[in-house]
Structure formats: structure tokens, C-alpha cells
GROMACS .gro file of C-alpha atoms in nm:
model
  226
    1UNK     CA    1  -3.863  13.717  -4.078
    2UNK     CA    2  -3.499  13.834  -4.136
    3UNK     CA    3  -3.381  13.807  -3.752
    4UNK     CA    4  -3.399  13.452  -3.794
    5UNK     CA    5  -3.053  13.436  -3.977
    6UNK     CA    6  -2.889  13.652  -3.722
    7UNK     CA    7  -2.873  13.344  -3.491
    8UNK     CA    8  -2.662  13.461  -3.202
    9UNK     CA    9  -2.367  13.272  -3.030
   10UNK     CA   10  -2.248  13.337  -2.696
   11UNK     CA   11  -1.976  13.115  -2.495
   12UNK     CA   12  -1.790  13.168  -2.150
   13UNK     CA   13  -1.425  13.179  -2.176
   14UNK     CA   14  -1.339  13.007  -1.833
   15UNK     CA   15  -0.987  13.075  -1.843
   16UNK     CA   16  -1.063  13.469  -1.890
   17UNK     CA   17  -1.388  13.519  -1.701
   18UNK     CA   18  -1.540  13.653  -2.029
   19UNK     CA   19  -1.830  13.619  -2.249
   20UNK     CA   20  -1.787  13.597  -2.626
   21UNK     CA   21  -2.100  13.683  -2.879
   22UNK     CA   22  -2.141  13.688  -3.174
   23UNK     CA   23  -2.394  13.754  -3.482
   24UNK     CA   24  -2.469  13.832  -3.836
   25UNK     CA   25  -2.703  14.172  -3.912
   26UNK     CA   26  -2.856  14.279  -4.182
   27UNK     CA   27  -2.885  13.922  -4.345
   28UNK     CA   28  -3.036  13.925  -4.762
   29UNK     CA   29  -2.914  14.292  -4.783
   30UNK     CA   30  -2.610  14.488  -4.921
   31UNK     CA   31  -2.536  14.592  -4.522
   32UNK     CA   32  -2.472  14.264  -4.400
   33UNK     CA   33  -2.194  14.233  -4.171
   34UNK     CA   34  -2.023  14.020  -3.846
   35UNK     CA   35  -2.089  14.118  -3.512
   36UNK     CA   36  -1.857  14.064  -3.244
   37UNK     CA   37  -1.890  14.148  -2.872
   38UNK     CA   38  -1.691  14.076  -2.582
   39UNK     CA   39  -1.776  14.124  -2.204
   40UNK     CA   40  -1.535  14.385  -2.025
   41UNK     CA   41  -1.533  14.129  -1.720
   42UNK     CA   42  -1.685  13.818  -1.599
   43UNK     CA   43  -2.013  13.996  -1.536
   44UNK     CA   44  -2.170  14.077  -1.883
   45UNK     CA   45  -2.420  14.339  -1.710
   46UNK     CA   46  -2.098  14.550  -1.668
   47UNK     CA   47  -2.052  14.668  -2.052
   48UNK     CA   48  -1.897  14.517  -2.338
   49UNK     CA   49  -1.629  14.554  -2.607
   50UNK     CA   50  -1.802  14.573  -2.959
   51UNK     CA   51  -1.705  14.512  -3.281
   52UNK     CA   52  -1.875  14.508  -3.646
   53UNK     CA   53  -1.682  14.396  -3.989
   54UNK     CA   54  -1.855  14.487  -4.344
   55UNK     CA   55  -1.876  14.118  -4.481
   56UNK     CA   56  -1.831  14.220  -4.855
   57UNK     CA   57  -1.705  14.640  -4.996
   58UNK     CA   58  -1.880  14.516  -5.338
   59UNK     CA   59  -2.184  14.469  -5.133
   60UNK     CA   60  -2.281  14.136  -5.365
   61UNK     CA   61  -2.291  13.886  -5.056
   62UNK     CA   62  -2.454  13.861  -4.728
   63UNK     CA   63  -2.352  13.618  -4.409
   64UNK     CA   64  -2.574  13.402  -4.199
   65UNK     CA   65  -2.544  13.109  -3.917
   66UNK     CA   66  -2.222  13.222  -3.686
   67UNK     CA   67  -2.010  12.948  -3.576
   68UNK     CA   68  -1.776  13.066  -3.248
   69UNK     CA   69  -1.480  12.921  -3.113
   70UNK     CA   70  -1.192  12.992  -2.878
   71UNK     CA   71  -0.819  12.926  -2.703
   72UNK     CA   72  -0.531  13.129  -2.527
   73UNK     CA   73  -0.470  13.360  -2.860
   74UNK     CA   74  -0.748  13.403  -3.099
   75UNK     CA   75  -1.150  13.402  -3.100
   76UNK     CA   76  -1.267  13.235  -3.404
   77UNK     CA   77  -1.579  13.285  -3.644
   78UNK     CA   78  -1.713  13.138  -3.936
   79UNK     CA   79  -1.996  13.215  -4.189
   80UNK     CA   80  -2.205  13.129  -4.443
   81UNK     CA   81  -2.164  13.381  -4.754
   82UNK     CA   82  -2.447  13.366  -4.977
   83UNK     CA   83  -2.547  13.604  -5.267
   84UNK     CA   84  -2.785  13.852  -5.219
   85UNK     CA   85  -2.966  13.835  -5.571
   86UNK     CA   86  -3.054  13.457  -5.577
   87UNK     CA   87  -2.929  13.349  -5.225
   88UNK     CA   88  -2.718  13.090  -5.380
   89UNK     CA   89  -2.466  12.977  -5.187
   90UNK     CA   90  -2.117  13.117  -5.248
   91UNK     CA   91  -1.791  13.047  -5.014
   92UNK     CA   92  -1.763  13.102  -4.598
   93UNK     CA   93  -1.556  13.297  -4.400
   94UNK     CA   94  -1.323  13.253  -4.105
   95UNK     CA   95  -1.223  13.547  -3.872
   96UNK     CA   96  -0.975  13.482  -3.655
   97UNK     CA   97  -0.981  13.813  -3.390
   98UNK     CA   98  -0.617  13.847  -3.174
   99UNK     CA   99  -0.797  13.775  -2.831
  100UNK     CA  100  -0.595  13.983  -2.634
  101UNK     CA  101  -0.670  14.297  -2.831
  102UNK     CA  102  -1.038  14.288  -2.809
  103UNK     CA  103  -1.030  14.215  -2.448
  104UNK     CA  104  -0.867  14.562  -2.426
  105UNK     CA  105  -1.102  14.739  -2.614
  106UNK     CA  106  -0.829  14.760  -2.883
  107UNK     CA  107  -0.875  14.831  -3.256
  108UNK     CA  108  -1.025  14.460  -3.366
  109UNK     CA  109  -0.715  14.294  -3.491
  110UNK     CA  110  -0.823  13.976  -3.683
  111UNK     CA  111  -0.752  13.804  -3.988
  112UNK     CA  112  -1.005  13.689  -4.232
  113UNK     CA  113  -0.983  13.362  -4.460
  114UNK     CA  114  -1.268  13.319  -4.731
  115UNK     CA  115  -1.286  12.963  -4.829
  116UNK     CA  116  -1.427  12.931  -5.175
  117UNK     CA  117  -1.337  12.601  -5.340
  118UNK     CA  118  -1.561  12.345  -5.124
  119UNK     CA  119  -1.974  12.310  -5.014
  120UNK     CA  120  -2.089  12.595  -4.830
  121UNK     CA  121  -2.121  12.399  -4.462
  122UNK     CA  122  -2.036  12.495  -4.090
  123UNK     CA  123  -1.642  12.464  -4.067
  124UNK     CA  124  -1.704  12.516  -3.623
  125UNK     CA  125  -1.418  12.648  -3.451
  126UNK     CA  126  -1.316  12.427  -3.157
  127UNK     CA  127  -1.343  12.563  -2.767
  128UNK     CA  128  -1.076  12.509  -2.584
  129UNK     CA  129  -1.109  12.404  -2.214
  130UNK     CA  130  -0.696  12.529  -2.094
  131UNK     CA  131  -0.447  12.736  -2.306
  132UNK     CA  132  -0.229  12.424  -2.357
  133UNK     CA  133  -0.360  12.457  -2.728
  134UNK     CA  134  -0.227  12.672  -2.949
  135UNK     CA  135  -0.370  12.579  -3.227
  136UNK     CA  136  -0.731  12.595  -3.346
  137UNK     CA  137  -0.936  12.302  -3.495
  138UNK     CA  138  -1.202  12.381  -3.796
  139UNK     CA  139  -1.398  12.038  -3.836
  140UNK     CA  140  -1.707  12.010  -4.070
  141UNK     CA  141  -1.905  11.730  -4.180
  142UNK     CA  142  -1.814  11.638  -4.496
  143UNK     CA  143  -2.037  11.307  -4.601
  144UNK     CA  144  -2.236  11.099  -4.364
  145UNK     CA  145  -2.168  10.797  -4.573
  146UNK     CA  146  -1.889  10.771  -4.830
  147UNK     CA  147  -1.827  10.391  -4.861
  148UNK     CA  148  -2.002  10.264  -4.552
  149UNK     CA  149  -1.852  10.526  -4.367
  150UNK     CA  150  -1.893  10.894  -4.242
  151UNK     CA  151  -1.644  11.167  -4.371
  152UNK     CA  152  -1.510  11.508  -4.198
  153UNK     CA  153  -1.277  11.754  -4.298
  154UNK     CA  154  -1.017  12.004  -4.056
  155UNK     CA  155  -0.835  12.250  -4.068
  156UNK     CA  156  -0.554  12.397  -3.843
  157UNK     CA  157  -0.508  12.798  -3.750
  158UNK     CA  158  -0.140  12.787  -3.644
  159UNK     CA  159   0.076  13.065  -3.614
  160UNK     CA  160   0.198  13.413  -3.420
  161UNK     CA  161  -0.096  13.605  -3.281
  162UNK     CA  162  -0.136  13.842  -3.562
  163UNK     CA  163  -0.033  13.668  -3.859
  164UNK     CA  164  -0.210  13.335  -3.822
  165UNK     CA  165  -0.198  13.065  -4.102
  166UNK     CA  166  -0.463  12.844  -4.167
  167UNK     CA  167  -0.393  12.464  -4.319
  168UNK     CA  168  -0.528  12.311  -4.635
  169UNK     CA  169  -0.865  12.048  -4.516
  170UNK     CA  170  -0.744  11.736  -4.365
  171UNK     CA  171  -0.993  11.411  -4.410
  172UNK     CA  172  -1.111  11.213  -4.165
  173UNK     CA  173  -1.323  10.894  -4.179
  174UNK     CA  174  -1.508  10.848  -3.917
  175UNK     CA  175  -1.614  10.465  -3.787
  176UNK     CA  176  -1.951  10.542  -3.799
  177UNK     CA  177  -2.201  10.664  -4.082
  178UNK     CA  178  -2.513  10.889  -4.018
  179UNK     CA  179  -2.801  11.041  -4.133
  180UNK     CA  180  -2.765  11.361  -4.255
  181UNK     CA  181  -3.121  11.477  -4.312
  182UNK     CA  182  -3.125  11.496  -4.666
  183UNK     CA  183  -3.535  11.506  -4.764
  184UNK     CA  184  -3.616  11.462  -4.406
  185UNK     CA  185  -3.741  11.796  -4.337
  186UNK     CA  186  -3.490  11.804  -4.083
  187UNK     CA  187  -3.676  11.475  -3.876
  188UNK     CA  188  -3.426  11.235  -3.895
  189UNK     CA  189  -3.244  11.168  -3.554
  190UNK     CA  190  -3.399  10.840  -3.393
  191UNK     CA  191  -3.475  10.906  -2.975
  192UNK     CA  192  -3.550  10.624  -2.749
  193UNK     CA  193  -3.857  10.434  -2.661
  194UNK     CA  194  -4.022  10.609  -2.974
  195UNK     CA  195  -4.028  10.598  -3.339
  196UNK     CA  196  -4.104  10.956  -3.345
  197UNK     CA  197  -3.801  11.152  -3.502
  198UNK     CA  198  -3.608  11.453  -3.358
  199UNK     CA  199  -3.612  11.742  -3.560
  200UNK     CA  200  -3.196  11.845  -3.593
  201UNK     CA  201  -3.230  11.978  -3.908
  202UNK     CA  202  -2.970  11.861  -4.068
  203UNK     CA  203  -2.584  11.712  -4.040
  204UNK     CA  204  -2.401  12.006  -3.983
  205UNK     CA  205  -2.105  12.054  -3.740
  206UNK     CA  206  -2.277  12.223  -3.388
  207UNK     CA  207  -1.970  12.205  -3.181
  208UNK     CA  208  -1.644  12.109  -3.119
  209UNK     CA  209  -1.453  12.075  -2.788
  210UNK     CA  210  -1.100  12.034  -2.678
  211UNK     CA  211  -0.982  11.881  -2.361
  212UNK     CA  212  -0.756  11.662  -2.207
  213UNK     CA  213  -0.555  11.668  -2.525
  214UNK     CA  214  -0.863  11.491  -2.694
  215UNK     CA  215  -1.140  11.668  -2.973
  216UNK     CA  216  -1.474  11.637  -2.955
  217UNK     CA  217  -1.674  11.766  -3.290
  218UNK     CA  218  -2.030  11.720  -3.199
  219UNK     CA  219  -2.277  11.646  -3.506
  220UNK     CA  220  -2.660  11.489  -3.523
  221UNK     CA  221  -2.448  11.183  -3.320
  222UNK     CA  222  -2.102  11.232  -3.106
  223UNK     CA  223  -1.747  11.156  -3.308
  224UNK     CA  224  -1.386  11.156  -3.119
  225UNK     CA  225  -1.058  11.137  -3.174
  226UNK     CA  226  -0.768  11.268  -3.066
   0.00000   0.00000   0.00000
């Protein structure tokens, strides 16, 4: 069924009192488009703030699997873009929305980056635990083993409010290599006690975390750095 690509998101912003979702509709279809909705307090029974962005005006592309992040000035989203005659794979998208405005109910101020020139994969935006951070983190898995050793890639959203700027990809090597799925079927990540296989699907980027000055980009295993 098509509601399976919508995948939903929803986090808490602590510092706020505020619940972010979001979602793609309309997925394999010329209507596709970004869903964004924010609570109007920290009770999300109470009404919400709701937004919706046409992903493409030539209507040749459709979105799917929302990644969501957050600090002190923007809420962040990426997506998939993939074309709707042949699904193939084509670029993703980053939103960056001005937090303040949608917690208004303003007009839906954001910013949109389409990244083109690399893999379609899950660039997650990072969560942010205070507002110490202004800028945003983009990491995505990259490789699980490129000579012996696992590879990510970030970017940076830096910048005034409105007008943010977003950095070319950084590399990282990680110490580690990992599994990343690849003709598994998605059972590939080893559990304790067992030689039974989790089903994770695959490698991509599920979530990344910033705290204490420290980020933590969650995969199939658990990479940090600061």
C-alpha cells in the first residue's frame, strides 16, 4: 500500500514544550508533497500549526522516508526524491523551517536545499538537547567499509534565521566498519545469545543527537565523536 512511504516522524522539543511531525503524502504521484505540523503547546490534544510544501511545480518527482531534526532556530527535514515514472532514485531535499515562525502560526518560512550530486541516502538532521547549538549537523552513512573502515559524511546549516547556509559534505572515518545489509534482506544485525539476525533493514542514518557538546549519529551500531 502507498501509506507505507508516508512514514511519520514526531519528536518533543524539550526546550519549547512542543511536538514536531512530520510526513510525506501522496507518495508515487504528481501530488506528492512535505507535511509539517507543530503542536500549539506542550499538549498536542490542544491543536496544531500545519504546514504542506509541493515537493516538485513540474510534478516529475515524489518524496518518501522523512528525516526530522531540531535546535534553538530552525526545524530540519530531509527526503528522499525519487521519480515518479520509474521510481529511480533522483537527489534529496533539506528544509530548514525558521522555528520561531511556525510556532506562531506564521507563514512557513523555510529554506529548501536539493542535494543532487551524491547517493540518494538519509542525510538525518541532528536533535539538539539545549540551544547552546547553533548550528545543525546532517550526518549520513556513507560506506560501512572503505579500507577496513566505516565512512560518514556531514554537513553544517550555519547562518541567520532566515537565510541559512548549508556546508559542502565533510568525511568522516569512523574506527569501526559495519554491515550495511547489502543482499541481506535487511537481516543482518547480530543480537546476543542467538545467531538469529535482527531485521534493520539496512545502514542508513536513524538518528543523531547532540549533547554535552558531543554528537551522537545512531546507525545499525552506535558511532561518536565530538
Amino acid at each position: 500500500s502507498q501509506s507505507r512511504y508516508n512514514e511519520p516522524k514526531i519528536l518533543y522539543d524539550f526546550e519549547a514544550d512542543r511536538w514536531i511531525m512530520v510526513s510525506s503524502a501522496e507518495p508515487q504521484s504528481n501530488n506528492s508533497c512535505t507535511l509539517l505540523a507543530v503542536s500549539k503547546n506542550s499538549d498536542p490534544t490542544q491543536g496544531w500549526n500545519l504546514y504542506k510544501v509541493d515537493v516538485d511545480p513540474t510534478n516529475q518527482r515524489w518524496v518518501d522516508f522523512p528525516s526530522l531534526g531540531f535546535n534553538g532556530k530552525w526545524i530540519v527535514v530531509q527526503m528522499n526524491l525519487f521519480a515518479v515514472t520509474g521510481f529511480s532514485a533522483t537527489s534529496h531535499q533539506i528544509y530548514v523551517w525558521n522555528k520561531e515562525d511556525v510556532y506562531n502560526n506564521g507563514a512557513g518560512k523555510f529554506t529548501k536545499f536539493e542535494i543532487t550530486n551524491e547517493s540518494v541516502a538519509v542525510a538525518c538532521p541532528s536533535i539538539h538537547y539545549d540551544n547552546s547549538t547553533s548550528k545543525m549537523f546532517l550526518l549520513r552513512a556513507s560506506s560501512g567499509n572503505s579500507g577496513g573502515k566505516g565512512a560518514l559524511t556531514m554537513r553544517t546549516i550555519s547562518g541567520p534565521t532566515d537565510t541559512p547556509v548549508m556546508s559542502n559534505p565533510i568525511g568522516i572515518q569512523a574506527s569501526i566498519s559495519w554491515a550495511t545489509g547489502a543482499g541481506t534482506n535487511g537481516n543482518f544485525n547480530p543480537q546476543m545469545g542467538t545467531t538469529n539476525l535482527i531485521n534493520a533493514g539496512d545502514h542508513r542514518m536513524r538518528q543523531v543527537v547532540v549533547r554535552d557538546g558531543t554528537i551522537w549519529p545512531a546507525l545499525c551500531y552506535i558511532v561518536t565523536g565530538k
